[in-house]
mmCIF file of C-alpha atoms in Angstrom:
data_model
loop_
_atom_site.group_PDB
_atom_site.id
_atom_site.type_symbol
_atom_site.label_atom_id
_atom_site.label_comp_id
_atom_site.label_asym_id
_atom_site.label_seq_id
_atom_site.Cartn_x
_atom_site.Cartn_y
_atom_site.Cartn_z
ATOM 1 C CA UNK A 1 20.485 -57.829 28.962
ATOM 2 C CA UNK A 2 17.527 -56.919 27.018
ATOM 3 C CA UNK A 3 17.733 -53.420 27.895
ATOM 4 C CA UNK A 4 21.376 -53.454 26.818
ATOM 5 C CA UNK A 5 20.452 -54.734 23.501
ATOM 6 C CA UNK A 6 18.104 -52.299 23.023
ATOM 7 C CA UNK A 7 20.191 -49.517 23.675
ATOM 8 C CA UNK A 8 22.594 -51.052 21.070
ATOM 9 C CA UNK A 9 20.862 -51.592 18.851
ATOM 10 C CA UNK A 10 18.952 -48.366 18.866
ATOM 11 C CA UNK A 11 22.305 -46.111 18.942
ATOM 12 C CA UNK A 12 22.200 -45.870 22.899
ATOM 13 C CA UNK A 13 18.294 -43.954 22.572
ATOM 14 C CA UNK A 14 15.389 -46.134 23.952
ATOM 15 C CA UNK A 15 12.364 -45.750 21.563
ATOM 16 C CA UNK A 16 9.419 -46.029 24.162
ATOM 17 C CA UNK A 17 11.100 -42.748 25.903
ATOM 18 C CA UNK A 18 12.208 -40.700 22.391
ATOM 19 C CA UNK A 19 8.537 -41.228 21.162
ATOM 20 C CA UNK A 20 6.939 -39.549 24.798
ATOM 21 C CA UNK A 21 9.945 -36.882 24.145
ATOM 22 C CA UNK A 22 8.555 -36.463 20.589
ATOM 23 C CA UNK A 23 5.283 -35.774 21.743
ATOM 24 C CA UNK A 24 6.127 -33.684 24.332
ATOM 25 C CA UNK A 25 7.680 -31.335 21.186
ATOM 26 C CA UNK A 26 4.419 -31.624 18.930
ATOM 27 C CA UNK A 27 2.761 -30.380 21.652
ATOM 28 C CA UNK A 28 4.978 -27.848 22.932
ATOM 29 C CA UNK A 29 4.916 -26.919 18.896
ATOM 30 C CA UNK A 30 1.117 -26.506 19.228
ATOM 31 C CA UNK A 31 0.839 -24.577 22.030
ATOM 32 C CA UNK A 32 3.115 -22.040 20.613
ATOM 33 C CA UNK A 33 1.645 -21.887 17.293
ATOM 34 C CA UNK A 34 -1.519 -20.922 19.255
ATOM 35 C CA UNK A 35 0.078 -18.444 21.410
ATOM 36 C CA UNK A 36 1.781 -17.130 18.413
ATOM 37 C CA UNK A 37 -1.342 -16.800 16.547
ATOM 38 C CA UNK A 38 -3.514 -15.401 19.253
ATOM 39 C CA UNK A 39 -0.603 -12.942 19.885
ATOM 40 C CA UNK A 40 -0.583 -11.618 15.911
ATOM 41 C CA UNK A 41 -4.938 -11.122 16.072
ATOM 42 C CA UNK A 42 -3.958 -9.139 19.192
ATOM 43 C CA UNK A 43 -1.510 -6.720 17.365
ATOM 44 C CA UNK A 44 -3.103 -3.872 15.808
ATOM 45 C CA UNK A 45 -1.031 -2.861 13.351
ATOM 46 C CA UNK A 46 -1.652 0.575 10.604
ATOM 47 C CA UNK A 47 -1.840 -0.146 7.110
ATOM 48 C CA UNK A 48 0.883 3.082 6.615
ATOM 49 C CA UNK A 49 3.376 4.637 8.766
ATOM 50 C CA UNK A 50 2.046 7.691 10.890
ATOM 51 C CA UNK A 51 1.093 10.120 13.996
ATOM 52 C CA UNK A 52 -1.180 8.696 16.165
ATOM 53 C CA UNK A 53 -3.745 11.644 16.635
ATOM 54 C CA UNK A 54 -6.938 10.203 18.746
ATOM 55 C CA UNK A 55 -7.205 7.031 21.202
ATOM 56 C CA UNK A 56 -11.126 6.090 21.259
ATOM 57 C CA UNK A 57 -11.098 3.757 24.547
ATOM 58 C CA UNK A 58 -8.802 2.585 27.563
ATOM 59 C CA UNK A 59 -7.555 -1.010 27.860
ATOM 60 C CA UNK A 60 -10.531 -3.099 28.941
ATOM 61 C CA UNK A 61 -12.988 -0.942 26.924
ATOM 62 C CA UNK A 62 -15.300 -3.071 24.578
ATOM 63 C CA UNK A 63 -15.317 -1.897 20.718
ATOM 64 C CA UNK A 64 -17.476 -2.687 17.487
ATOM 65 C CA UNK A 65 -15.781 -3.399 14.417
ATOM 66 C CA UNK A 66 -17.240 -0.177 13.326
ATOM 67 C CA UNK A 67 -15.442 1.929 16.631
ATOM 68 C CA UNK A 68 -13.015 4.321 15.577
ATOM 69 C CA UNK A 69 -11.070 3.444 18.156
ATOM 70 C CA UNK A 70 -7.640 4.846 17.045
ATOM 71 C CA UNK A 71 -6.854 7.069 14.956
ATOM 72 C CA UNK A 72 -3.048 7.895 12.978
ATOM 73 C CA UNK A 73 -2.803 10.304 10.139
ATOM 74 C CA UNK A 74 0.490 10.816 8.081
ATOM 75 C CA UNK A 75 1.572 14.374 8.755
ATOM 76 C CA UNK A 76 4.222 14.207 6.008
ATOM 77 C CA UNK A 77 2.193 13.125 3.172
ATOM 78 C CA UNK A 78 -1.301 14.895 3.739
ATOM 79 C CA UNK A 79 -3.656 14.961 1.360
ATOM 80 C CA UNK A 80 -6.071 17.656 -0.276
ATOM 81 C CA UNK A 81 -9.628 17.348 -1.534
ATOM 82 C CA UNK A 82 -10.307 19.098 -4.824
ATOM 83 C CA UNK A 83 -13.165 19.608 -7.331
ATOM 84 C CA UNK A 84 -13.024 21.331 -10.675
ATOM 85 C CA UNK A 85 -16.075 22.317 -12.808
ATOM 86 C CA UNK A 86 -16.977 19.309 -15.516
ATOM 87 C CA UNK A 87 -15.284 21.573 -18.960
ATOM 88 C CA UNK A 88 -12.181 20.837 -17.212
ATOM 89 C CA UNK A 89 -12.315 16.975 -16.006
ATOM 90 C CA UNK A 90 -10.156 16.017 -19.250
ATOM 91 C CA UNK A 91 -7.796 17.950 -18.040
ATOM 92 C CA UNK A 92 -7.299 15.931 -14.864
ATOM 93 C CA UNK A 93 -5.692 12.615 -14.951
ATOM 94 C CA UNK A 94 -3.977 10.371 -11.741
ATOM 95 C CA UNK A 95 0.058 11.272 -11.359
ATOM 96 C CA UNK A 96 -0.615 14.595 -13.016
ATOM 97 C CA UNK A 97 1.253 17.880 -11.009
ATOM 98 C CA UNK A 98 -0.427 20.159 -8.979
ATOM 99 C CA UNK A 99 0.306 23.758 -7.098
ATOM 100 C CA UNK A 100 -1.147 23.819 -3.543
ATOM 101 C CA UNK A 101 -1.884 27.074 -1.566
ATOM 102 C CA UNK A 102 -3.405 27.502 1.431
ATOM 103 C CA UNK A 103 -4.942 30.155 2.831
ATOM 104 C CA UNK A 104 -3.468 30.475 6.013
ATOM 105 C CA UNK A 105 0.105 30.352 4.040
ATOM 106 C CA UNK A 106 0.063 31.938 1.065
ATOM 107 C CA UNK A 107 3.263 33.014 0.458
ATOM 108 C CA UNK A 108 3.898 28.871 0.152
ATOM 109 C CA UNK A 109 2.877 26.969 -2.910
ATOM 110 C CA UNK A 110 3.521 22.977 -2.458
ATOM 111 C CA UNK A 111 4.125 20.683 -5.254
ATOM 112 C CA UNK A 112 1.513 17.750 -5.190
ATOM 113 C CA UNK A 113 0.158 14.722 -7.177
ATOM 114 C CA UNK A 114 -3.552 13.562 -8.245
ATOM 115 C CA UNK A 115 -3.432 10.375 -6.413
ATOM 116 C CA UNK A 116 -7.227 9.592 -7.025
ATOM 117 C CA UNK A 117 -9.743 11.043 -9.622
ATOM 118 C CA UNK A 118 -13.457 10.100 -8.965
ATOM 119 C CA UNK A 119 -14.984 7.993 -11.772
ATOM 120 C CA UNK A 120 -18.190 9.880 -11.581
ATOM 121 C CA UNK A 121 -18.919 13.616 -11.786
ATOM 122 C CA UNK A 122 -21.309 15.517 -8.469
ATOM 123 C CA UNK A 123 -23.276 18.304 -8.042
ATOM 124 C CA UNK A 124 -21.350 21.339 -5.962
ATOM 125 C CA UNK A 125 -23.654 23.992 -5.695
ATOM 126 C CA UNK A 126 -25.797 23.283 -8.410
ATOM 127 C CA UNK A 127 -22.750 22.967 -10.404
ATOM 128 C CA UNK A 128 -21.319 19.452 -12.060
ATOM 129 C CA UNK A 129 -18.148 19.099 -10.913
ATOM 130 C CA UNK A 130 -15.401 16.076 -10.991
ATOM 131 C CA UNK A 131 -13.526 15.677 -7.464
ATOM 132 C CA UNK A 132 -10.309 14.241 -6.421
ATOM 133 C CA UNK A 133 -7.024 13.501 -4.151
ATOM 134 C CA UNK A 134 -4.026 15.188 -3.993
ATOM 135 C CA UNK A 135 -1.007 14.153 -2.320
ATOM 136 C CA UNK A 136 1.915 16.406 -1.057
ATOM 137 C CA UNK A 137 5.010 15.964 0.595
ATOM 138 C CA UNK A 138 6.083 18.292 3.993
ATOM 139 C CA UNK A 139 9.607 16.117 4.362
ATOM 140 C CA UNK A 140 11.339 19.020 2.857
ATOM 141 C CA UNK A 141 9.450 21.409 5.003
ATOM 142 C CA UNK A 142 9.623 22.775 7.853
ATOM 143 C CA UNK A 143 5.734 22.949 9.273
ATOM 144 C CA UNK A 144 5.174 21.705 12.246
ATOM 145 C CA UNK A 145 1.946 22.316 13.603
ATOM 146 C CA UNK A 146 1.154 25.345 10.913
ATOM 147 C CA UNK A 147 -1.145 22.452 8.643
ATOM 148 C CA UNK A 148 -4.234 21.141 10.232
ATOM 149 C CA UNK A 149 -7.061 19.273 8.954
ATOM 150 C CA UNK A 150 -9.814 21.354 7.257
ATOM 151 C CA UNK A 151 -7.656 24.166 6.066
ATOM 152 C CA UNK A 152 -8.664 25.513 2.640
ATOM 153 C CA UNK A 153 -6.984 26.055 -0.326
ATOM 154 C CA UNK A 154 -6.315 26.754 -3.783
ATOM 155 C CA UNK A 155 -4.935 23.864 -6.551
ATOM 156 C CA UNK A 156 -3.853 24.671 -9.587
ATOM 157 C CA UNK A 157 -3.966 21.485 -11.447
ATOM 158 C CA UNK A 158 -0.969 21.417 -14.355
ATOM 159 C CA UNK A 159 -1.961 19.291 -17.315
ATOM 160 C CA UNK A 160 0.751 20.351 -19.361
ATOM 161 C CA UNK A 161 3.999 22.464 -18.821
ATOM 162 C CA UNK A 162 6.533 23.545 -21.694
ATOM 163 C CA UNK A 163 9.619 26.122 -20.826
ATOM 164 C CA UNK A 164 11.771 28.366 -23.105
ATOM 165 C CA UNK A 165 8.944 28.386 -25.776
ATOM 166 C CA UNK A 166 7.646 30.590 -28.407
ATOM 167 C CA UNK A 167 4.116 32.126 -27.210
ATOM 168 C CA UNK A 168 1.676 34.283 -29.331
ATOM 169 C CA UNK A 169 -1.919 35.352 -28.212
ATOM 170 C CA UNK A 170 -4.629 32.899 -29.114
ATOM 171 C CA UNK A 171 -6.377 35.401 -31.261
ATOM 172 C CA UNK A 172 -3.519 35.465 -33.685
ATOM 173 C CA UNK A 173 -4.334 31.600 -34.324
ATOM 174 C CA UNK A 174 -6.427 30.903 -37.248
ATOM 175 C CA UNK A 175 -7.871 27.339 -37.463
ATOM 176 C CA UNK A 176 -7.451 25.390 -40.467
ATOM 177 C CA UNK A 177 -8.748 22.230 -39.453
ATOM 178 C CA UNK A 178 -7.474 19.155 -38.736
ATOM 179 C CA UNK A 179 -5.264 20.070 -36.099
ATOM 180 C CA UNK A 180 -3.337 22.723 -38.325
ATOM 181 C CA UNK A 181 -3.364 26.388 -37.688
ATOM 182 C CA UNK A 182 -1.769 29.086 -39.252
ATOM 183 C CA UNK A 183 -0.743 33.178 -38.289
ATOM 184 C CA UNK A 184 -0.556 36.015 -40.025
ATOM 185 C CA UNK A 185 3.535 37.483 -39.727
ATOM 186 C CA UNK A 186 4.174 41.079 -40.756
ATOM 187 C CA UNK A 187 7.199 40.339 -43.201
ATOM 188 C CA UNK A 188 8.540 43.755 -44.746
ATOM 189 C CA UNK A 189 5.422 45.585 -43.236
ATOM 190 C CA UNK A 190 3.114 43.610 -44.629
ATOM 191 C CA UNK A 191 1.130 40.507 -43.228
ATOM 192 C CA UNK A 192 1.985 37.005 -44.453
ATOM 193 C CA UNK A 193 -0.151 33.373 -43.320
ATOM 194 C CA UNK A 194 2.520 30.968 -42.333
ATOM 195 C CA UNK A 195 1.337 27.647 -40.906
ATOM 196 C CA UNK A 196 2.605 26.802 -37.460
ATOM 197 C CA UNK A 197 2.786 23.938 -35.175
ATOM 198 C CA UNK A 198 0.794 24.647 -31.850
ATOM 199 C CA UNK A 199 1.611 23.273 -28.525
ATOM 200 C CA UNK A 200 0.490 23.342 -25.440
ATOM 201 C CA UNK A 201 -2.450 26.171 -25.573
ATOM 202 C CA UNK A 202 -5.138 27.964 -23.124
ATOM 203 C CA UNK A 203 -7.553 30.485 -23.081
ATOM 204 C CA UNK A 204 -5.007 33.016 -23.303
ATOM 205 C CA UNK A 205 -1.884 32.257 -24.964
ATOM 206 C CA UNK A 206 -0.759 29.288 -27.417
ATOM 207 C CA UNK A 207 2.704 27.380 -27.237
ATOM 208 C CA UNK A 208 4.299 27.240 -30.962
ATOM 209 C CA UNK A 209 6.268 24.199 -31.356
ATOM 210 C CA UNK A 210 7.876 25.771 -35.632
ATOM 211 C CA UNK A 211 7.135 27.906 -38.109
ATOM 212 C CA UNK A 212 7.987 31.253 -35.656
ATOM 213 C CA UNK A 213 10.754 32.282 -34.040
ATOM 214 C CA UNK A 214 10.929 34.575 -31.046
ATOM 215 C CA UNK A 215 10.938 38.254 -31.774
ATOM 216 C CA UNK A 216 8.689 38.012 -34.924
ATOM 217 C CA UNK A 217 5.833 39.690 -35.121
ATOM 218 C CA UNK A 218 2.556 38.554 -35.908
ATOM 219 C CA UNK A 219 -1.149 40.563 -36.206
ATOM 220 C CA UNK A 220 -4.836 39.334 -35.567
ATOM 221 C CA UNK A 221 -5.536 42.130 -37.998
ATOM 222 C CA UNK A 222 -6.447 44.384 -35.667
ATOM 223 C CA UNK A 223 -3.558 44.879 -33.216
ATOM 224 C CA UNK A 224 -0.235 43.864 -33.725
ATOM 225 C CA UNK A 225 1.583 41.565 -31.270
ATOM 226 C CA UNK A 226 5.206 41.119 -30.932
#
């Protein structure tokens, strides 16, 4: 009768066996916690999708945390080491464009990105020079097996890029100060300053934003330029 009543009045369950059964679940929930967590510190897993290239041991082998046990490189997103002399490191910033050749293909040129600048300049052959990452991207390409690591090649680093402009030689610039410059035009056959807005200029040739239009022609005084 007691046994009855407790049944009843405990919805039909009897508490001394649901509170073993209860701890039979914490500790069922324990022990697979552990498992699960001893499983996850056995998982190596890479920081970025990739190829594995090298396997440093066999299963049993004993490693350091300093073994480079295996090794995985991503083959569609390699990147290229570059240094370029100290006059230029203004020149360089982090997402900028780049034009990669390599030697062993140069009739390809591949589009990359400064993905890491150095924050200090080094010394490259007695030289100061500032040094740097670029990334590219092979998906589009078909390459397989022609890139390897160590191959040389030649960046062209693109800090600025301006199409369909007016350009004039450099030497046709005169400097006014301030950030103003001004040409000399041949108007009627004879030489007139007009003050310009410059662009985008090098060593070479200067970008003119106004104040020329394409097929004028304008002198350094010495030779004319058209």
């Amino acid at each position: 009768q007691q046994a009855l009543e407790t049944l009843l009045t405990n919805a039909g369950i009897d508490p001394d066996e649901l509170t073993l059964a209860e701890n039979k679940v914490a500790l069922a929930k324990m022990a697979y916690e552990s498992a699960q967590k001893k499983l996850t510190e056995a998982t190596m897993t890479a920081p970025f999708d990739g190829t594995i290239i090298t396997v440093g041991g066999e299963v049993g082998d004993e490693v350091t945390a300093n073994t480079a046990f295996i090794t995985v490189a991503d083959l569609v997103h390699p990147t290229v080491a570059f240094s370029v002399d100290e006059t230029d490191a203004d020149k360089v910033n982090i997402g900028g464009s780049a034009d990669v050749v390599f030697d062993a293909l140069p009739d390809e040129i591949f589009t990359g990105t400064v993905i890491q600048v150095d924050p200090s300049l080094t010394s490259s052959n007695s030289v100061q020079v500032l040094s740097g990452q670029i990334e590219i991207d092979l998906s589009q390409y078909n390459l397989e097996g022609k890139l390897l690591p160590g191959m040389n090649a030649t960046v062209e680093i693109i800090s600025g890029k301006a199409e369909n402009v007016v350009l004039i030689p450099v030497e046709a610039l005169s400097d006014l100060g301030g950030g103003t410059y001004s040409v000399m035009v041949l108007e009627n056959g004879k030489p007139r300053a007009r003050v310009v807005e410059v662009g985008i200029m090098d060593a070479v040739y200067a970008e003119i934003k106004s104040g020329l239009e394409a097929g004028e022609t304008v002198t350094t005084g010495i030779v004319e330029t058209e």
